[in-house]
Tab-separated table of C-alpha atoms and ligand atoms in Angstrom:
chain	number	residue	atom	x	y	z
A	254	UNK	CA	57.206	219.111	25.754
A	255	UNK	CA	55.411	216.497	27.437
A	256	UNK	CA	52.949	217.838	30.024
A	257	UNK	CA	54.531	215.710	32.994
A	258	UNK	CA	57.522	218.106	32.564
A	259	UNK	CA	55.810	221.804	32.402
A	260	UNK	CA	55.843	222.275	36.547
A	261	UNK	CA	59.279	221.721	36.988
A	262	UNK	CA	59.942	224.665	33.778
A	263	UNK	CA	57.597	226.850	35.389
A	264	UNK	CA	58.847	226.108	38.933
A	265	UNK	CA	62.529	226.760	37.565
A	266	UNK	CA	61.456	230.226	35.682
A	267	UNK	CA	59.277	231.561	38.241
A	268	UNK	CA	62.557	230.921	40.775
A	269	UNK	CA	65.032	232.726	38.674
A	270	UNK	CA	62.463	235.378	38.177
A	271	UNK	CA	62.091	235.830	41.678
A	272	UNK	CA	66.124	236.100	42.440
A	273	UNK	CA	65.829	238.739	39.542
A	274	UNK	CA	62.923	240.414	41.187
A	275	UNK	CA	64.638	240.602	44.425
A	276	UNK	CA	68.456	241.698	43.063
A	277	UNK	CA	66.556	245.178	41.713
A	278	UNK	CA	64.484	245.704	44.468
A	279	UNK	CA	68.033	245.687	46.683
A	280	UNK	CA	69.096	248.300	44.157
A	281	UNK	CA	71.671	245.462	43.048
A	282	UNK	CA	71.014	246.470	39.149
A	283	UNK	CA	70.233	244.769	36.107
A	284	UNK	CA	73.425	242.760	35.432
A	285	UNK	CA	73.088	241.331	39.115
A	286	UNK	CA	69.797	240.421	38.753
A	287	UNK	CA	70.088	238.789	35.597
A	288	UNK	CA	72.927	236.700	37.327
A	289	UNK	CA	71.380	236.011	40.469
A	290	UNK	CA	68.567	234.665	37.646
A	291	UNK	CA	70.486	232.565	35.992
A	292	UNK	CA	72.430	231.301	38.620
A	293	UNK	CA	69.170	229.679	39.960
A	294	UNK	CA	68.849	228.127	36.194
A	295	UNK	CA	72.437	226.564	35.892
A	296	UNK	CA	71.889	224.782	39.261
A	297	UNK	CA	68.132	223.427	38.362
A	298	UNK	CA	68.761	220.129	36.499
A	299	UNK	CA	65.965	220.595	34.844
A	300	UNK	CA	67.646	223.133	32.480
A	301	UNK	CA	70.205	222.433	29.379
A	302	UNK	CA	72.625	225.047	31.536
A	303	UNK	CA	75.055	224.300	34.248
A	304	UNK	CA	74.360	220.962	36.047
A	305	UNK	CA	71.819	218.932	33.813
A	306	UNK	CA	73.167	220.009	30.599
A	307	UNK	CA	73.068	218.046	27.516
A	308	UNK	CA	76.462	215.848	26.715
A	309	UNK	CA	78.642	216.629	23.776
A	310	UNK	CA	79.593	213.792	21.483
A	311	UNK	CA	82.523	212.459	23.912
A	312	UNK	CA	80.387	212.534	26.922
A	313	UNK	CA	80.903	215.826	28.133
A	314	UNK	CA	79.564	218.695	29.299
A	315	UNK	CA	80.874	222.037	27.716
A	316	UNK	CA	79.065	225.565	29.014
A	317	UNK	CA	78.336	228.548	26.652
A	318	UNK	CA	77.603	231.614	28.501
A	319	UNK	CA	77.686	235.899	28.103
A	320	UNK	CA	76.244	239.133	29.646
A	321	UNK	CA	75.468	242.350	27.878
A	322	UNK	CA	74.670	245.548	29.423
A	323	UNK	CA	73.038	248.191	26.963
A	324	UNK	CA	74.291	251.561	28.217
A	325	UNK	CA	77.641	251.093	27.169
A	326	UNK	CA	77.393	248.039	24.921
A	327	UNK	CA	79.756	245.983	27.026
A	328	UNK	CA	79.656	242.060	27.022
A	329	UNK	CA	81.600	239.178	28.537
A	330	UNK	CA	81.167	235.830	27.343
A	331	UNK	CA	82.997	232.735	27.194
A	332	UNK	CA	82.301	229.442	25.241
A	333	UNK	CA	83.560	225.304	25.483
A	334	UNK	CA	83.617	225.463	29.370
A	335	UNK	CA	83.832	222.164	31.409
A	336	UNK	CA	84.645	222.945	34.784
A	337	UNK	CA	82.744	225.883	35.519
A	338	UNK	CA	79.651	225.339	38.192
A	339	UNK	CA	78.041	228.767	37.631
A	340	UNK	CA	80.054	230.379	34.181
A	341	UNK	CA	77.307	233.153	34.196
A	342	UNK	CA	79.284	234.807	37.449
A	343	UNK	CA	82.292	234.264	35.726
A	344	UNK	CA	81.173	236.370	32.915
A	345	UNK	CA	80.061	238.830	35.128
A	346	UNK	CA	83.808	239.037	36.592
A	347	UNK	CA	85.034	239.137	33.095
A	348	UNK	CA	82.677	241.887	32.431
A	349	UNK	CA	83.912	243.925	35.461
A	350	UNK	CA	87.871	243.192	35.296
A	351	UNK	CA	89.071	241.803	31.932
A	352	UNK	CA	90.082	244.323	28.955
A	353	UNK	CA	89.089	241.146	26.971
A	354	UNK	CA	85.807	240.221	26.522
A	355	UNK	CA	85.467	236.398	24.959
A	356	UNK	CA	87.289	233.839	26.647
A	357	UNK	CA	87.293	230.360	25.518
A	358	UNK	CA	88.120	226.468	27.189
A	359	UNK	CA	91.326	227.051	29.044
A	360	UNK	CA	91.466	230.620	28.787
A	361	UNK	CA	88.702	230.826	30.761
A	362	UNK	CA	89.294	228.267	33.037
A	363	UNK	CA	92.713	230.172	33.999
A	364	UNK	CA	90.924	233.366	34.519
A	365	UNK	CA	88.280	232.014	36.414
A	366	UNK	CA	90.700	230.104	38.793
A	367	UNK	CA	92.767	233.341	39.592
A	368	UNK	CA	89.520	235.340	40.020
A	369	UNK	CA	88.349	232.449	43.084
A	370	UNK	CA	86.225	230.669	41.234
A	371	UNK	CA	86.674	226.674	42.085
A	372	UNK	CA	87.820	224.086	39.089
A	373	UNK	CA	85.319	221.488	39.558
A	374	UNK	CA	85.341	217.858	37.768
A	375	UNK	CA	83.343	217.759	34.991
A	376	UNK	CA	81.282	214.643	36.206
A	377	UNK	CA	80.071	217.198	38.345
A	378	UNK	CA	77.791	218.479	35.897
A	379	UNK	CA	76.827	214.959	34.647
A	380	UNK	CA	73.312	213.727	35.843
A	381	UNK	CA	71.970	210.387	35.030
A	382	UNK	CA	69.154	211.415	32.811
A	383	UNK	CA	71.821	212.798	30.501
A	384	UNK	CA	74.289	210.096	30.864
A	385	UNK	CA	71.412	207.749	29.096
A	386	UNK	CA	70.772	209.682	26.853
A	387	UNK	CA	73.997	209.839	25.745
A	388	UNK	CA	74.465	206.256	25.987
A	389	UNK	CA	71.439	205.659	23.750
A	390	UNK	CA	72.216	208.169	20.651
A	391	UNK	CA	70.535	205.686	18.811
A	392	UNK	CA	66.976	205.725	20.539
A	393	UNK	CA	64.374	207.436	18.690
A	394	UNK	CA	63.957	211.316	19.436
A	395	UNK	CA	60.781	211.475	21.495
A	396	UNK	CA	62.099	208.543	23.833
A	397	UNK	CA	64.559	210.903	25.095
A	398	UNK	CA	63.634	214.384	23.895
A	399	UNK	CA	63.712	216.696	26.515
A	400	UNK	CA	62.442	220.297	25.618
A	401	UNK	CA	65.098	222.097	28.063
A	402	UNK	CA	67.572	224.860	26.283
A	403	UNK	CA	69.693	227.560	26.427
A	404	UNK	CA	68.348	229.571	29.616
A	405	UNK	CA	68.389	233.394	29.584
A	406	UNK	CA	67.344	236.645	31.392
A	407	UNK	CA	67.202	240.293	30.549
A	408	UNK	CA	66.500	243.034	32.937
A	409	UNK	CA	65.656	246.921	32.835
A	410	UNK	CA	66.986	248.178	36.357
A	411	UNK	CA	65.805	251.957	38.247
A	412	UNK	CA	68.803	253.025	36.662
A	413	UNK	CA	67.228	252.664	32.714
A	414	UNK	CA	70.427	249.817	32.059
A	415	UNK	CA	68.801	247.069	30.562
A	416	UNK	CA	71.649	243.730	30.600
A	417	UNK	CA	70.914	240.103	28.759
A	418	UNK	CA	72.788	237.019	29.487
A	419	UNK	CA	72.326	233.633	28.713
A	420	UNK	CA	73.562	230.053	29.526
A	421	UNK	CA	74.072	226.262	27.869
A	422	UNK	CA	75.111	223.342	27.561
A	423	UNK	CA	74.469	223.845	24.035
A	424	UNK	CA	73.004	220.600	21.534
A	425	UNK	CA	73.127	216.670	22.246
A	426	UNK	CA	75.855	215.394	20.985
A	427	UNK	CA	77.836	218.524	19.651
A	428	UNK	CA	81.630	218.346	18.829
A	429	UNK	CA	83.888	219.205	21.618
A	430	UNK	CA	84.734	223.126	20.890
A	431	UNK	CA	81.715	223.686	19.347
A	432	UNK	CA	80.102	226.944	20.527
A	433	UNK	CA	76.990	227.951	19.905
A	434	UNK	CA	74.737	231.435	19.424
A	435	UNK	CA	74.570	232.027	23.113
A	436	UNK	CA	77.925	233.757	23.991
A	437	UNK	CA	77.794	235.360	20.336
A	438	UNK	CA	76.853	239.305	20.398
A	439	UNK	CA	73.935	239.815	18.066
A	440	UNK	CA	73.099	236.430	17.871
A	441	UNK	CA	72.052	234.728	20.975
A	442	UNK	CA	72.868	237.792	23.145
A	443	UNK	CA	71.955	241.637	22.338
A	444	UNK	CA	71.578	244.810	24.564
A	445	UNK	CA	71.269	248.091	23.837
A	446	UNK	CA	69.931	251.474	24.680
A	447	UNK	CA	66.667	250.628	23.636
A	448	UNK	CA	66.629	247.110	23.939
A	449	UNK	CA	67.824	243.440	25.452
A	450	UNK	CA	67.292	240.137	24.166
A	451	UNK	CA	68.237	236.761	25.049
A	452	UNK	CA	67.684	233.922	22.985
A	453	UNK	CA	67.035	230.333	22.940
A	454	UNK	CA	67.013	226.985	20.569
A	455	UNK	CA	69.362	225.548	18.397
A	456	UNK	CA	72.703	227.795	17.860
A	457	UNK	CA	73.456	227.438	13.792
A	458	UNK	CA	70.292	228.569	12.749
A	459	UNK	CA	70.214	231.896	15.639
A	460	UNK	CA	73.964	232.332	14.839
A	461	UNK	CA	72.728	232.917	10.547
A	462	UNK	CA	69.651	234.794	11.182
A	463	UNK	CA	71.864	237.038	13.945
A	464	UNK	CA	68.394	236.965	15.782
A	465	UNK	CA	68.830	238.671	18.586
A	466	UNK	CA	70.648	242.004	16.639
A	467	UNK	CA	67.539	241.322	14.191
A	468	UNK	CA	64.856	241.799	16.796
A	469	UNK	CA	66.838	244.918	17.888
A	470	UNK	CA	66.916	246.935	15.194
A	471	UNK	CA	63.321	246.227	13.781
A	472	UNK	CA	62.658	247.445	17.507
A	473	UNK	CA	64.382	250.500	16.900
A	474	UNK	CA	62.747	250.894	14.027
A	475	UNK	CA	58.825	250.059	14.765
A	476	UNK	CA	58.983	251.185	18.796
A	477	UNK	CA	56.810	247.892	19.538
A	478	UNK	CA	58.580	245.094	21.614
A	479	UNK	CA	56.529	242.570	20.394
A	480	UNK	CA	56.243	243.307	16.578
A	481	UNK	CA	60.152	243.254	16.886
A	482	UNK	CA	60.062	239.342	18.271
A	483	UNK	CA	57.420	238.267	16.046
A	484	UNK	CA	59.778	239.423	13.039
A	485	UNK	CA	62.846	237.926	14.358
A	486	UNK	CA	61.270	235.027	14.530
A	487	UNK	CA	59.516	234.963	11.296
A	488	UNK	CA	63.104	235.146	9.492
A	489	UNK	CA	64.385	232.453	11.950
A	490	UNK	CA	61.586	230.238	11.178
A	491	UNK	CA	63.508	230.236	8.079
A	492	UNK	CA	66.570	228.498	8.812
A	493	UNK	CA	65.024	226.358	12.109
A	494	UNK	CA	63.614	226.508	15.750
A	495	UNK	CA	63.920	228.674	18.804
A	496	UNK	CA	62.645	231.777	20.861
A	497	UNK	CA	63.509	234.998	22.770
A	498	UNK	CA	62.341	237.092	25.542
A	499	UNK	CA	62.723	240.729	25.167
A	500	UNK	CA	62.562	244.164	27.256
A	501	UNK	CA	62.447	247.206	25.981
A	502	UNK	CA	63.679	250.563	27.678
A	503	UNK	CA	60.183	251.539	29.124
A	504	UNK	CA	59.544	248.165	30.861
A	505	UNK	CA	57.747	246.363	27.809
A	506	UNK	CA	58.316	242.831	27.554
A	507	UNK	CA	57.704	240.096	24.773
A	508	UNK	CA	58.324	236.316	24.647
A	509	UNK	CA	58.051	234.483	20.972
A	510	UNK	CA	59.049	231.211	19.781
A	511	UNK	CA	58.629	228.617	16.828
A	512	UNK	CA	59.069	225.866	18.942
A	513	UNK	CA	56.110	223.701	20.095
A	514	UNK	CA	56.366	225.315	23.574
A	515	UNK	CA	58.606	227.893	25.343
A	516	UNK	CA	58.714	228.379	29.369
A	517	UNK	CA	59.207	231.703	31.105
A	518	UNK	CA	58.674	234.124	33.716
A	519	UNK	CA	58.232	237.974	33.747
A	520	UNK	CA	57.895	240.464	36.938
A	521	UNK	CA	55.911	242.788	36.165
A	522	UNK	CA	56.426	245.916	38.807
A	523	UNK	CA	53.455	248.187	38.538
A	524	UNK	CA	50.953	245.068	39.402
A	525	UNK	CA	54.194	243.420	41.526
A	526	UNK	CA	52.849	240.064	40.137
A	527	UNK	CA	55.048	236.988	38.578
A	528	UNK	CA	53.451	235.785	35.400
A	529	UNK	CA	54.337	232.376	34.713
A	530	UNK	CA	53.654	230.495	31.848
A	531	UNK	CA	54.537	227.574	29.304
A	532	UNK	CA	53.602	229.688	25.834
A	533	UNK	CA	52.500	228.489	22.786
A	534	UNK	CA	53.170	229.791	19.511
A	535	UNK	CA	50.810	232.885	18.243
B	681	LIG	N1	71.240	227.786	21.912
B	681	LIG	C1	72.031	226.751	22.346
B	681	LIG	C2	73.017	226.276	21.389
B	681	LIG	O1	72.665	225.863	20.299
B	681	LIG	O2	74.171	226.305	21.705
């Protein structure tokens, strides 16, 4: 990540943190604060989620997205959306209403539209920055490497329900339908009663290693938050790149990555201080 970039990542983090913060100080609950989180993320341009997002190989913009709450296990997800501002609140609607749970392209799109949410044009998501880079495919990497991905949140709320939920526009380039790890329970996505974990970086490799079901249960097994990342990423670092933040049920948090550089945010209560920061690899 080139340094001229970091504020802007830790401005965006530390905003969705905030929302976060203040949904579960209203009493609002875990799967409202992760929202009101990510919400902040999808519209910040700066982020591979929502407006901003990477174009697929036709020049589109297609939305991955899901929410899982641990108590009960439930998720709502939905994958290949194009004219969804904010899908993370239509997962959340899915999550309260539907008897289904993974909605795809046009399903979605109908169940959105009947539940109020507005149909927008997909140029609507298109910003310039992406539009070049989409025009140059051929350009070397770096020249238009930008280190934004998959945004997520997870959340432990004064009820002990921990949610996770994620957002993006997925990889440069990718085939229209593709969908990646992020709406995929267990892979990009887990919560559970001891647990939630939201992942980020590039979908294949996260979808094979099932990383975020892999951090889980080495969590349940060693009771340490952040020997659970560290080993979830140790067996993705065998297949490719990416991260995850992680909260456990007593509050404990973890972020690890193999990338170069991963931004995020935590609240931490007890001290009522935001800790921002652009980590590096341990
Ligand atoms: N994690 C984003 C993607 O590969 O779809």
């Amino acid at each position: 990540m080139p340094k001229k970039l970091e504020a802007a990542h830790l401005k965006g983090v530390c905003e969705a943190c905030k929302a976060g913060r203040d949904a579960l100080l209203d009493g609002n609950g875990s799967v409202n604060a992760i929202a009101d989180a990510l919400v902040i993320l999808e519209d910040d341009e700066t982020f591979d989620a929502g407006v901003g997002s990477f174009l697929n190989s036709v020049g589109d913009v297609e939305l991955d997205a899901g929410i899982m709450t641990g108590d009960s296990g439930d998720f709502a997800c939905c994958g290949a959306v194009s004219r969804l501002r904010n899908p993370i609140l239509a997962c959340k609607k899915l999550l309260e209403i539907a008897p289904n749970r993974l909605l795809v392209c046009e399903g979605m799109h109908k169940f959105a539209e009947e539940n109020g949410f507005e149909l927008i044009d997909n140029d609507e998501l298109k910003i310039s920055r992406e539009i070049e880079r989409y025009k140059n495919k051929s350009a070397p990497v770096e020249k238009y490497f930008l280190p934004s991905d998959t945004v997520g949140a997870v959340a432990l709320d004064e009820y002990g329900q921990i949610a996770a939920a994620n957002t993006t526009g997925g990889t440069p380039g990718k085939l229209p339908g593709r969908v990646g790890d992020s709406p995929i329970v267990g892979c990009g996505i887990y919560a559970g009663p001891n647990a939630g974990i939201a992942a980020t970086g590039y979908g294949e490799p996260i979808i094979k290693t099932v990383l975020c079901k892999c951090v889980y249960d080495e969590y349940s097994k060693c009771k340490d938050i952040d020997l659970a990342t560290n080993h979830g990423i140790g067996i993705l670092s065998l297949y490719g790149w990416g991260g995850v933040i992680a909260l456990d049920k007593e509050g404990n948090s973890a972020a690890r990555h193999n990338t170069t550089k991963m931004p995020f945010a935590r609240w931490d209560e007890k001290n009522n201080k935001i800790e921002k920061k652009i980590s590096n690899p341990l």
